[in-house]
Coordinates of C-alpha atoms in Angstrom, one line a residue:
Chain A
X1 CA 77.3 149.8 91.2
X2 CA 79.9 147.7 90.0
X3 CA 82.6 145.6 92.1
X4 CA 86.1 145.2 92.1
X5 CA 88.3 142.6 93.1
X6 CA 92.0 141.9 92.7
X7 CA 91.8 138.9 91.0
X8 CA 88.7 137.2 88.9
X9 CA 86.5 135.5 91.1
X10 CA 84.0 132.7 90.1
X11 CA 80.1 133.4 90.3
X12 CA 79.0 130.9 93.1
X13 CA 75.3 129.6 92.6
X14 CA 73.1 126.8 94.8
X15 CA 71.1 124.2 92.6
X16 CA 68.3 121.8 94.5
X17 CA 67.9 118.5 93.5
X18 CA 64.3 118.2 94.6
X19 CA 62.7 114.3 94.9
X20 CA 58.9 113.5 95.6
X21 CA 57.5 109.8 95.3
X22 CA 54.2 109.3 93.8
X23 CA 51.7 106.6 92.3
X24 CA 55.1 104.5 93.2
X25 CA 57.3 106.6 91.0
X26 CA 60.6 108.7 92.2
X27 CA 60.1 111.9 90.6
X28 CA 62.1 114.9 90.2
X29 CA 60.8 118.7 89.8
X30 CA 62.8 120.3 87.0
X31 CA 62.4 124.1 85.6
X32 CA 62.5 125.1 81.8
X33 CA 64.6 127.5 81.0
X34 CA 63.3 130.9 79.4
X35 CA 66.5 131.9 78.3
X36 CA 70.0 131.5 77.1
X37 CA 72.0 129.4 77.8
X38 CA 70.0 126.2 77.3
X39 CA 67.1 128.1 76.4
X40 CA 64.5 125.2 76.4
X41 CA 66.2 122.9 78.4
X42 CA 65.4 121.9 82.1
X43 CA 67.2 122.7 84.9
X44 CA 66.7 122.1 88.9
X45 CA 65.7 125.3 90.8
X46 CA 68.7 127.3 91.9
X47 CA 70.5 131.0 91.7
X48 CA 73.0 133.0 93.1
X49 CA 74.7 133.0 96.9
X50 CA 73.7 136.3 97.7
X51 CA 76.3 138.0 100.5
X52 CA 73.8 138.5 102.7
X53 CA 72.7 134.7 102.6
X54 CA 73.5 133.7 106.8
X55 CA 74.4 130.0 105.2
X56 CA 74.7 128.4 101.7
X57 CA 71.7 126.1 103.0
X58 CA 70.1 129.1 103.6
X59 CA 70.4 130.0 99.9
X60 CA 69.6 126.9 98.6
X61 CA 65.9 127.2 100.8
X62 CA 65.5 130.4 99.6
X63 CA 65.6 129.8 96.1
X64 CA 63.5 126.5 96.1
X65 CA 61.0 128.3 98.3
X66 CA 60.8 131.6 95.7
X67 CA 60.7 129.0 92.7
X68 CA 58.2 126.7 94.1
X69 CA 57.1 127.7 97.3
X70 CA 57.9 125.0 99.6
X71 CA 59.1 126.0 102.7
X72 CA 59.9 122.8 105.4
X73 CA 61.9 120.1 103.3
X74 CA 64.5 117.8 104.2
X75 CA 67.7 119.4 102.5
X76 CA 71.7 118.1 102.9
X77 CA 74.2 119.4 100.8
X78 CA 75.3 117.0 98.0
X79 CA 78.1 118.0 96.3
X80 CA 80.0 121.2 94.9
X81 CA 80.7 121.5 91.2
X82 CA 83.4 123.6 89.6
X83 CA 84.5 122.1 86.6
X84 CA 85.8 125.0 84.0
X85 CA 83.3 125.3 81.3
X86 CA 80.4 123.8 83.3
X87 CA 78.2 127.2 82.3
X88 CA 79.4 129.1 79.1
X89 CA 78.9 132.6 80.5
X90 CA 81.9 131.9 82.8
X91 CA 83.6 130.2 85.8
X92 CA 80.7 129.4 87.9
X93 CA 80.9 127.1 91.3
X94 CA 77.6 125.4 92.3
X95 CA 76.8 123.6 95.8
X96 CA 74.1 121.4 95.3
X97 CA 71.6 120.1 97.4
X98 CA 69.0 117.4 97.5
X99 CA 65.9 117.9 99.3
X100 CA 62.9 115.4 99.7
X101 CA 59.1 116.3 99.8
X102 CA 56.0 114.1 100.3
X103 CA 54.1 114.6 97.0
X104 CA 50.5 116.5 97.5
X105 CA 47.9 116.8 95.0
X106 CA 48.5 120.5 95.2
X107 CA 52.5 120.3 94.9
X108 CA 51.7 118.3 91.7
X109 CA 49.4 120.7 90.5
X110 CA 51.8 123.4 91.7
X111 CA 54.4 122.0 89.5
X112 CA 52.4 121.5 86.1
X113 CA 52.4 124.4 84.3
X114 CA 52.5 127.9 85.6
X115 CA 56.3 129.1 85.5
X116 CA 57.5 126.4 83.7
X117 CA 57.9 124.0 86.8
X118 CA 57.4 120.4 86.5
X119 CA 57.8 117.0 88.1
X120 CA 58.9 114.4 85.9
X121 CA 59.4 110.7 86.2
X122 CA 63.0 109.6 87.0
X123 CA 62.7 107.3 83.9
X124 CA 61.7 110.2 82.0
X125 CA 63.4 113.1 82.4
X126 CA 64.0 115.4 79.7
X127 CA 67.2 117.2 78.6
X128 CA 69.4 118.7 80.9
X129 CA 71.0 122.2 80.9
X130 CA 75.0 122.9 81.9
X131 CA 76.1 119.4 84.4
X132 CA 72.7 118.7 85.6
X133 CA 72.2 115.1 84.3
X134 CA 75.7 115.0 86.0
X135 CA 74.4 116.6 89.4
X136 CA 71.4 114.2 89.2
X137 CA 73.3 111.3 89.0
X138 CA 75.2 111.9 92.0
X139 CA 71.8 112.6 93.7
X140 CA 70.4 109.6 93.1
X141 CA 73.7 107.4 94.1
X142 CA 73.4 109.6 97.2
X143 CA 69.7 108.9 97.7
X144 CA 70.7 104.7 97.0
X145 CA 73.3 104.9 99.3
X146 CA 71.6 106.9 102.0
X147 CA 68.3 104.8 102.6
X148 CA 70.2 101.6 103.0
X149 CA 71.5 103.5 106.8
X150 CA 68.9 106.4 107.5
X151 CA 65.2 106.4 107.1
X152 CA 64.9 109.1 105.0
X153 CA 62.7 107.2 102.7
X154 CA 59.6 108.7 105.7
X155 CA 60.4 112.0 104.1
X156 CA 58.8 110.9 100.7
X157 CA 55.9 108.7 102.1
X158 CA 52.5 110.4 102.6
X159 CA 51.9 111.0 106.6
X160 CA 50.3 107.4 106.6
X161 CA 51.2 104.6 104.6
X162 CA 51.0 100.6 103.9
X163 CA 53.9 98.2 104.5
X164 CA 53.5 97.2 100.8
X165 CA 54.2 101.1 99.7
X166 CA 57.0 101.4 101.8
X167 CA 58.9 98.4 100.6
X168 CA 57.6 100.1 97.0
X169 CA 59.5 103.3 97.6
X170 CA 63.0 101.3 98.8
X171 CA 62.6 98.9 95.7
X172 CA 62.4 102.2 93.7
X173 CA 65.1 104.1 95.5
X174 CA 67.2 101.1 95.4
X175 CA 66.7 99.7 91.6
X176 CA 66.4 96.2 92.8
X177 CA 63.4 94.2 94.2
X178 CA 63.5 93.7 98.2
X179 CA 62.5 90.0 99.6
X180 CA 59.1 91.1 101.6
X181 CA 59.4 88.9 104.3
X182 CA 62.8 89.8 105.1
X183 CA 61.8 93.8 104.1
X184 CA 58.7 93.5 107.1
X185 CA 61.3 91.7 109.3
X186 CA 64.0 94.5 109.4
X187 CA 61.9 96.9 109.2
X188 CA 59.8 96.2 111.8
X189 CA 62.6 95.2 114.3
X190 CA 63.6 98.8 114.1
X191 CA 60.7 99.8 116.0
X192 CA 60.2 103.1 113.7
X193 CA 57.1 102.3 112.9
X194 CA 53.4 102.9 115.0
X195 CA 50.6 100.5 113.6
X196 CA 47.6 102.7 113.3
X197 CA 43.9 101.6 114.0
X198 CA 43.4 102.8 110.5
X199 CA 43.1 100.5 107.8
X200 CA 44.2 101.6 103.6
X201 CA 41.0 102.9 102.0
X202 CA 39.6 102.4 98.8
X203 CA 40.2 98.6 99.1
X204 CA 37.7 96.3 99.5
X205 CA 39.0 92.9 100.6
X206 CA 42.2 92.3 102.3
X207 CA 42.9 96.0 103.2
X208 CA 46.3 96.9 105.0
X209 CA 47.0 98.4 108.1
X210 CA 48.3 102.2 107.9
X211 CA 51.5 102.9 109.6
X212 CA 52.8 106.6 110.9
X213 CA 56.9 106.8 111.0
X214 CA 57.7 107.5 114.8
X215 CA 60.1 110.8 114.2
X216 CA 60.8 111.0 118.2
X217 CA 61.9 106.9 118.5
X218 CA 63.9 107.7 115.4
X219 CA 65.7 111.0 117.5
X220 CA 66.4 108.7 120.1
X221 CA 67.8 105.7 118.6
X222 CA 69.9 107.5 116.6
X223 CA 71.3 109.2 119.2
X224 CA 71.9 106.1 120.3
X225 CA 74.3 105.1 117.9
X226 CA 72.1 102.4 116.5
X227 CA 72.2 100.4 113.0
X228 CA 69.5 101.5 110.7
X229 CA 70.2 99.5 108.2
X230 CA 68.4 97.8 105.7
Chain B
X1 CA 94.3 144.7 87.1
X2 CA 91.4 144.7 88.8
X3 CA 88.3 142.8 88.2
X4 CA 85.0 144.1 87.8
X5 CA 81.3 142.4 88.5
X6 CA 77.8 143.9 88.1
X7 CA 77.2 141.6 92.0
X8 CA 79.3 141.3 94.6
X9 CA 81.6 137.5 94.5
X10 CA 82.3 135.5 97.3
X11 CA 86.2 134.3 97.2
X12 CA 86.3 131.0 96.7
X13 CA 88.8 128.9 98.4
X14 CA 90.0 125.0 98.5
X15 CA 91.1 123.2 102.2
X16 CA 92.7 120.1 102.3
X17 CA 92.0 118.0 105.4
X18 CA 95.6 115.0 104.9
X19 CA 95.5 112.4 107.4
X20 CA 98.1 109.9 108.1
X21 CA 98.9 107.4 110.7
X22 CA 101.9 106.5 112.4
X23 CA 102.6 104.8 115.8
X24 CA 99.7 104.0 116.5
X25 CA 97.9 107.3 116.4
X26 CA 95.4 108.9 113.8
X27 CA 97.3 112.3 112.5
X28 CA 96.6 115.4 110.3
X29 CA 98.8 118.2 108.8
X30 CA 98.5 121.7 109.8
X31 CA 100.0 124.4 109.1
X32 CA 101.2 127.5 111.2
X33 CA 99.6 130.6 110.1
X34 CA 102.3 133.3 109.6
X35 CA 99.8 136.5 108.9
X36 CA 96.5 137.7 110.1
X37 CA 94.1 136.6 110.2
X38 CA 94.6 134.4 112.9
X39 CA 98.6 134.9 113.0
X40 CA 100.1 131.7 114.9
X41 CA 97.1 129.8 114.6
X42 CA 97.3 126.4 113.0
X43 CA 95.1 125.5 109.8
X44 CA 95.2 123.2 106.7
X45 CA 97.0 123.5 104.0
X46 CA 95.0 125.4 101.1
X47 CA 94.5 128.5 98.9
X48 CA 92.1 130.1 96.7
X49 CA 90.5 128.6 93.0
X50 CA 92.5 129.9 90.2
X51 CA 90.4 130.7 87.4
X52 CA 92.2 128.3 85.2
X53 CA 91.9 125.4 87.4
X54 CA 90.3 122.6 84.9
X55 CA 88.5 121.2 88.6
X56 CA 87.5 122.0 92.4
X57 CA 89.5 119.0 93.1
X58 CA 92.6 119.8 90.9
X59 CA 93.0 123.4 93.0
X60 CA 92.8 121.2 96.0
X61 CA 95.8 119.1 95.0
X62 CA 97.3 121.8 93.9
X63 CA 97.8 123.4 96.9
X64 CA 98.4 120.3 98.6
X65 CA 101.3 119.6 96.5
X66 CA 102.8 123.4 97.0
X67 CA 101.9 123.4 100.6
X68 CA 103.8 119.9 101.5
X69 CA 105.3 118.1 98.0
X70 CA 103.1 115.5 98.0
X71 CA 101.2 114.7 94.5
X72 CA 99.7 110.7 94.6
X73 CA 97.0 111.1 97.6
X74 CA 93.8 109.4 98.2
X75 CA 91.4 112.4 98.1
X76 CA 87.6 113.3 98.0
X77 CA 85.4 116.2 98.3
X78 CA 84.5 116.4 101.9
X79 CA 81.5 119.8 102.2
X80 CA 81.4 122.8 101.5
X81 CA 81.6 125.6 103.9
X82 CA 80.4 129.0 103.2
X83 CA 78.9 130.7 106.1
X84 CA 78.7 134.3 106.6
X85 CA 81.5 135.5 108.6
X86 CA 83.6 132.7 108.8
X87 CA 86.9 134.7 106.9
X88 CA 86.9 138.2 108.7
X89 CA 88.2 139.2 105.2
X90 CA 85.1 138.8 103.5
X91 CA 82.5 136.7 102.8
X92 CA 84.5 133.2 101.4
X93 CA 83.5 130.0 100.4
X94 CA 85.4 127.0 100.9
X95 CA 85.2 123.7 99.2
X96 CA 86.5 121.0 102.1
X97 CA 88.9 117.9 100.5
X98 CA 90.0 115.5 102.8
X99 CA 93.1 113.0 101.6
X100 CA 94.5 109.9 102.8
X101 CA 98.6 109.3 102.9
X102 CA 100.8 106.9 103.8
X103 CA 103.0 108.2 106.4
X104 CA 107.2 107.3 105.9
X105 CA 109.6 108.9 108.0
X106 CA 110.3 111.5 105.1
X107 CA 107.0 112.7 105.2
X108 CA 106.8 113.1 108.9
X109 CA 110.0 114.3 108.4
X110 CA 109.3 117.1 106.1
X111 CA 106.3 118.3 108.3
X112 CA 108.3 118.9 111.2
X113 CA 109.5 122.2 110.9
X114 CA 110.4 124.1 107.1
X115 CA 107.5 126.6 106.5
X116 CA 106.0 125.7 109.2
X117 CA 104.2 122.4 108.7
X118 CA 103.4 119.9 111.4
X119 CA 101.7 116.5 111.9
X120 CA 99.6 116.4 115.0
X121 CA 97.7 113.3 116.7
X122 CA 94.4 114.0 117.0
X123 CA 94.3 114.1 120.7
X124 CA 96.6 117.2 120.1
X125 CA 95.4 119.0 118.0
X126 CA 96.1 123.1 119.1
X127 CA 93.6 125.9 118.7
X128 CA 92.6 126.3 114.7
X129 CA 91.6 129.1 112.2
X130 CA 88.7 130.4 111.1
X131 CA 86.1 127.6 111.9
X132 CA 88.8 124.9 110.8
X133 CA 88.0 122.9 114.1
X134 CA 84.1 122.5 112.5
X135 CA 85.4 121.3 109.1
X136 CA 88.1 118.9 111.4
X137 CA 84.9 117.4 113.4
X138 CA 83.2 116.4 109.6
X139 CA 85.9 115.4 108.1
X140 CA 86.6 112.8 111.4
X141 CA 83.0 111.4 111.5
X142 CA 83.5 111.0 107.4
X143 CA 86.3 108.8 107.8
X144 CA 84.3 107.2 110.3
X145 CA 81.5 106.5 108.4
X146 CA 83.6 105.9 105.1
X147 CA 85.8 102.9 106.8
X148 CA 83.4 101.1 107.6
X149 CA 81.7 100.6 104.1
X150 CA 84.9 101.0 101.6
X151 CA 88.5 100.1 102.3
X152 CA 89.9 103.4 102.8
X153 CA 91.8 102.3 105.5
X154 CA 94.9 101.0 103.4
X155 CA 95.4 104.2 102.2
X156 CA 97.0 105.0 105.7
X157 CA 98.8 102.2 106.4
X158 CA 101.9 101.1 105.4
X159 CA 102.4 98.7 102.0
X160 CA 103.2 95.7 104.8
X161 CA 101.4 95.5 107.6
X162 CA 100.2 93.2 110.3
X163 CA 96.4 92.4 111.2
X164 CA 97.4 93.5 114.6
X165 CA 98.4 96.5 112.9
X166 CA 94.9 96.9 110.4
X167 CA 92.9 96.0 113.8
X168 CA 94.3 98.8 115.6
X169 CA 94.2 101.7 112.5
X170 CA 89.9 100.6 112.3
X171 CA 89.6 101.2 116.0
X172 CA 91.9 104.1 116.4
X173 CA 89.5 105.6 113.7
X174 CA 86.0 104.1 114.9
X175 CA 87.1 104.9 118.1
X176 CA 86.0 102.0 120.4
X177 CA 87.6 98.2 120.6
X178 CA 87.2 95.5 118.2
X179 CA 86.6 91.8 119.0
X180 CA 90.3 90.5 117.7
X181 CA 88.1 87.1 116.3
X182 CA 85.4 89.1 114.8
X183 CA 87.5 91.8 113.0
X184 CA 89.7 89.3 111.5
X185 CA 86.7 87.0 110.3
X186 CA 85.2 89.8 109.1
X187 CA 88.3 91.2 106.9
X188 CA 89.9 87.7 105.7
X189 CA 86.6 87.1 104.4
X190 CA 86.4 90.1 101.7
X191 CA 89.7 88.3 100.3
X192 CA 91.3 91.9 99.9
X193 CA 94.3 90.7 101.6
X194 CA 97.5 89.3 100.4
X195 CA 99.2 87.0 103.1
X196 CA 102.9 87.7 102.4
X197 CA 105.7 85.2 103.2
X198 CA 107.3 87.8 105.1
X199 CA 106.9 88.3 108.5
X200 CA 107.2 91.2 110.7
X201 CA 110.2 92.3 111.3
X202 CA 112.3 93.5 114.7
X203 CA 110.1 91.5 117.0
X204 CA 112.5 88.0 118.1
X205 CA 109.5 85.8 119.2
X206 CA 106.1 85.1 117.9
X207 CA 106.5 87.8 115.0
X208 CA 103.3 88.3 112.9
X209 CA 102.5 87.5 109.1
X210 CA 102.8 90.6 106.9
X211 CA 99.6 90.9 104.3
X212 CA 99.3 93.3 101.1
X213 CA 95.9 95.2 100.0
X214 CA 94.5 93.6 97.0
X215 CA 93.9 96.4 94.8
X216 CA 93.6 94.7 91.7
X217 CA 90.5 92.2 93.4
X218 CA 89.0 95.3 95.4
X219 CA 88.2 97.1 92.2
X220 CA 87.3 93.6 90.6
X221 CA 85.0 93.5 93.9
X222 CA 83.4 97.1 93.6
X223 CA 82.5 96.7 90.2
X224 CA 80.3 93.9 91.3
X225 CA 78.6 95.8 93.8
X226 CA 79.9 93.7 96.8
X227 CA 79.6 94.9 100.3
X228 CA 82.7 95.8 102.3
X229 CA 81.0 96.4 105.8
X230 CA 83.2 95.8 108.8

């Protein structure tokens, strides 16, 4: 059944900018397209607003959860794009969001082959269908510019971690090497983090103590008002 | 002629969010609503995405221009709004702008009674449309968050103005006093000021140095990655 409208209306779609950090690379999971237009090309998960959709959010979950499965991610909107001529079959607007996952053995495996999903090295990422080098662009300024006043960088760390691999991840995120004494010092003054008992494994001199992000001290400072930054 | 899709189209729409400040107080521009839905409610100036707009952003200024005359305004994408049931009229998304202007006495002027435009302080603000008062909350904690990294502020003051005068527009928009010392430290240091010869006129004792915003040396500034925190 077809529908009518007064005047033309633009298709409205959601795209996902999905990040995952791993063996101290920022990666991005990307989607080969099986057809025209860009046939070939990659692409971040996405699809159509349906009207039934409760939010745009909404939306943009469903579709990364139907296209890779994942269910609980951290997901803010980034941006809306509109330009005319953005996708050749016609006026289409996309919200995009960016969403962060902490990288499993099985979520990389997920991602490898079957449907055409993979997760590919910032540094390395292929081709790019309609705006999306454009769209993640703008997701990674967001992603710099957010982790120097919000510790979203937790999101993409494994459950437990080392002091060195955290500092790793902001020195990635951030595209510029950190000063490790002054790193540990901030960091640390924040109170965020809860030294574990638990030492690194796999080392076998010198290993480093395993920290845990404290999500409930994090609630509470910030709605405190305070200064996260680094 | 109507226009016919295989899936039902959300509308999609453009609101513009103008601030100004005179007088000491923070102000935006509304706009009476003189039809249902919500007749005689106040909302922001705005209208739907013509197929031929070349951007989002254009449509936004666009309708800004139409809605109040004004062309040259700060403006950025704010959010995008889109959930279900927000337009009784059908499902519609809205892409949120939020502009910056320089208020003269010919703009307040203009919004004070033709077609129904008005400036309101923001302690004033009457009951709003659709979920305008939401999109009002967001786009007040973005300028929040926004003047204290990037000089936005000079967008809303006039081309003279005292640092008694910059002092106040930062607090009236943080919300919550200043140290006078501090602040001024703080912005003489970022060398984005011009101390004029002029002083401040209409006052007979003590009258206060006038200063210009540097936009030449802010830009040179941005482009070297320097840090405008107040």
């Amino acid at each position: 059944m077809p529908y009518t409208y007064e005047y033309p209306r633009p298709a409205v779609t959601v795209d996902c900018i999905l990040f995952g950090f791993d063996d101290g690379e920022l990666k991005v999971l990307l989607i080969q397209r099986a057809s025209d237009p860009f046939k070939g090309l990659w692409a971040f998960p996405g699809g159509f607003l349906d009207m039934e959709d409760p939010t745009i959010e909404f939306a943009a979950k469903r579709e990364l959860e139907e296209e890779t499965g994942l269910k609980e991610v951290f997901m803010e909107q980034l941006y809306t794009f509109g330009d005319v001529g953005r996708d050749p079959r016609g006026r289409t607007v996309s919200v995009a969001y960016y969403a962060l996952v902490k990288l499993s053995d099985y979520l990389l495996q997920a991602g490898s082959d079957a449907d055409q999903a993979h997760w590919f090295n910032i540094s390395q990422v292929p081709a790019l269908a309609f705006d999306h080098a454009k769209i993640l662009q703008m997701a990674l300024e967001r992603l710099k510019g957010k982790v120097r006043y919000q510790p979203i960088g937790f999101e993409l760390l494994p459950q437990k971690f080392t002091l060195s691999e955290l500092q790793h991840l902001y020195e990635t995120v951030l595209e510029k090497p950190l000063d490790k004494r002054n790193f540990r010092k901030k960091i640390l003054k924040m109170n965020l983090l809860k030294p574990l008992e638990e030492m690194q494994a796999g080392v076998a001199h010198r290993a480093a103590r395993l920290y845990q992000f404290d999500k409930q001290r994090y609630e509470e400072l910030k709605s405190r008002g305070f200064n996260f930054e680094i």
